[in-house]
Short mmCIF file of C-alpha atoms in Angstrom, two decimals:
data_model
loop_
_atom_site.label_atom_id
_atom_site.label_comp_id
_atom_site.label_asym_id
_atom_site.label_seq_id
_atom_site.Cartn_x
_atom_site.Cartn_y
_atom_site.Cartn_z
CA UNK A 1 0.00 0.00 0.00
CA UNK A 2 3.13 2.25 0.94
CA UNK A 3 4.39 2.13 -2.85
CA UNK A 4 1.16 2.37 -4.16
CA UNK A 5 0.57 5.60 -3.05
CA UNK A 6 4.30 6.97 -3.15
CA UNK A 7 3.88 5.86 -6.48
CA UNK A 8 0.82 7.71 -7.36
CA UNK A 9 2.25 11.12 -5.03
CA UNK A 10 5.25 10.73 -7.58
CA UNK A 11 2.48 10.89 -10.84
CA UNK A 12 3.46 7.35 -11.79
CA UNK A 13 0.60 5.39 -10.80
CA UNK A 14 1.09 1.79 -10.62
CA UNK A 15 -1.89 -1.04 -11.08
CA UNK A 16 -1.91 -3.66 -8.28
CA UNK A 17 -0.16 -6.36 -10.73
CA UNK A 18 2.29 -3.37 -11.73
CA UNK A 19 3.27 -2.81 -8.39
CA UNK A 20 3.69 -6.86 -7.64
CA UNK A 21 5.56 -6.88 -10.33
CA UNK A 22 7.82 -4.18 -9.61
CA UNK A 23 8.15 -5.61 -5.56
CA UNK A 24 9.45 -8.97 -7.12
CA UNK A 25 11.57 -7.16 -9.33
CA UNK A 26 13.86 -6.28 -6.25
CA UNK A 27 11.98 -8.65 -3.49
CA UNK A 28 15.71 -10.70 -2.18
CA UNK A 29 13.55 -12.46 0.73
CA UNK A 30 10.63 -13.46 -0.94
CA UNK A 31 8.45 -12.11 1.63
CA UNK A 32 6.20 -9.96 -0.68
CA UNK A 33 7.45 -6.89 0.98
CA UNK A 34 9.97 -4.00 0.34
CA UNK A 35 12.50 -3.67 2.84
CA UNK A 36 14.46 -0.53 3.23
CA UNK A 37 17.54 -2.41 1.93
CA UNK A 38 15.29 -3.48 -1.46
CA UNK A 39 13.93 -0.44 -1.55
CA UNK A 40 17.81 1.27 -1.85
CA UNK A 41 18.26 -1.90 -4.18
CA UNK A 42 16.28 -0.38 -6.49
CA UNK A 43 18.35 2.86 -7.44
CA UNK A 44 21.24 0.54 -7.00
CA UNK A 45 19.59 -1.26 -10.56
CA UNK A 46 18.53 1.78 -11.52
CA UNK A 47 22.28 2.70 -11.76
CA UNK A 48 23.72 -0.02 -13.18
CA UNK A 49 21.47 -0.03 -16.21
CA UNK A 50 19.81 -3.23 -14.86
CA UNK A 51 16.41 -2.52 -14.70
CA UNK A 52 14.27 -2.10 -17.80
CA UNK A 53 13.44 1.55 -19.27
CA UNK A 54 9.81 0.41 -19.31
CA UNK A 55 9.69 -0.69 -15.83
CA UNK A 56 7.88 0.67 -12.66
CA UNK A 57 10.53 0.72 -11.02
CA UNK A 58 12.68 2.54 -13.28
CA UNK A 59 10.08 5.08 -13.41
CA UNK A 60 10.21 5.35 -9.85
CA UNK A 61 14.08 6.15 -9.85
CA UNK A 62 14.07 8.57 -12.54
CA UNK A 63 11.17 9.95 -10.68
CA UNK A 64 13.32 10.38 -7.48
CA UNK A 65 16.13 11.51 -8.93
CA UNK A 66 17.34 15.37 -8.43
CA UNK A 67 20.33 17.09 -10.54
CA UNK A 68 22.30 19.09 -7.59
CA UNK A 69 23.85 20.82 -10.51
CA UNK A 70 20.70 22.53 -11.48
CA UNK A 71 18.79 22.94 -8.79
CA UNK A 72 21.15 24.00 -6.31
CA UNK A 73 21.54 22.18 -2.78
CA UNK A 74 18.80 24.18 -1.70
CA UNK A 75 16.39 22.20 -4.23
CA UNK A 76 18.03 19.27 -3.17
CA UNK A 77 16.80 20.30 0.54
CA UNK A 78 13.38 21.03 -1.30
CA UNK A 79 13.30 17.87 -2.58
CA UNK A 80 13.78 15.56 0.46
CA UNK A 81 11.36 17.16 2.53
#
């Protein structure tokens, strides 16, 4: 429920298969769940050009993504909060 709606706060809403899919994607445990360490896994992929351009989950990391550069550390302070 916690992705779902991060997901749809980020204006990338998921479907409940989507998000399944995207929690197996990354899920090391098989519990079903994201834990904070599969969560970070995630941008981790996202990094290493191992997760699919299509994906939820890449969507999700481009989504959270902020250019220090451009916006200035005081975006980047924005951003977080």
């Amino acid at each position: 429920m916690e992705l779902k709606l991060m997901m749809e706060k980020l204006g990338a809403p998921q479907t409940h298969l989507g998000l399944k899919s995207m929690i197996k994607e990354v899920d090391e445990d098989f519990d079903g769940k994201l834990s904070f360490r599969e969560f970070l896994l995630i941008f981790h992929k996202a990094a290493a050009g191992e997760l699919q351009e299509d994906s939820g989950l890449m969507a999700l990391a481009k989504l959270s993504e902020i250019d220090v550069a451009l916006e200035g550390v005081k975006g980047a302070k924005n951003f977080f909060e």
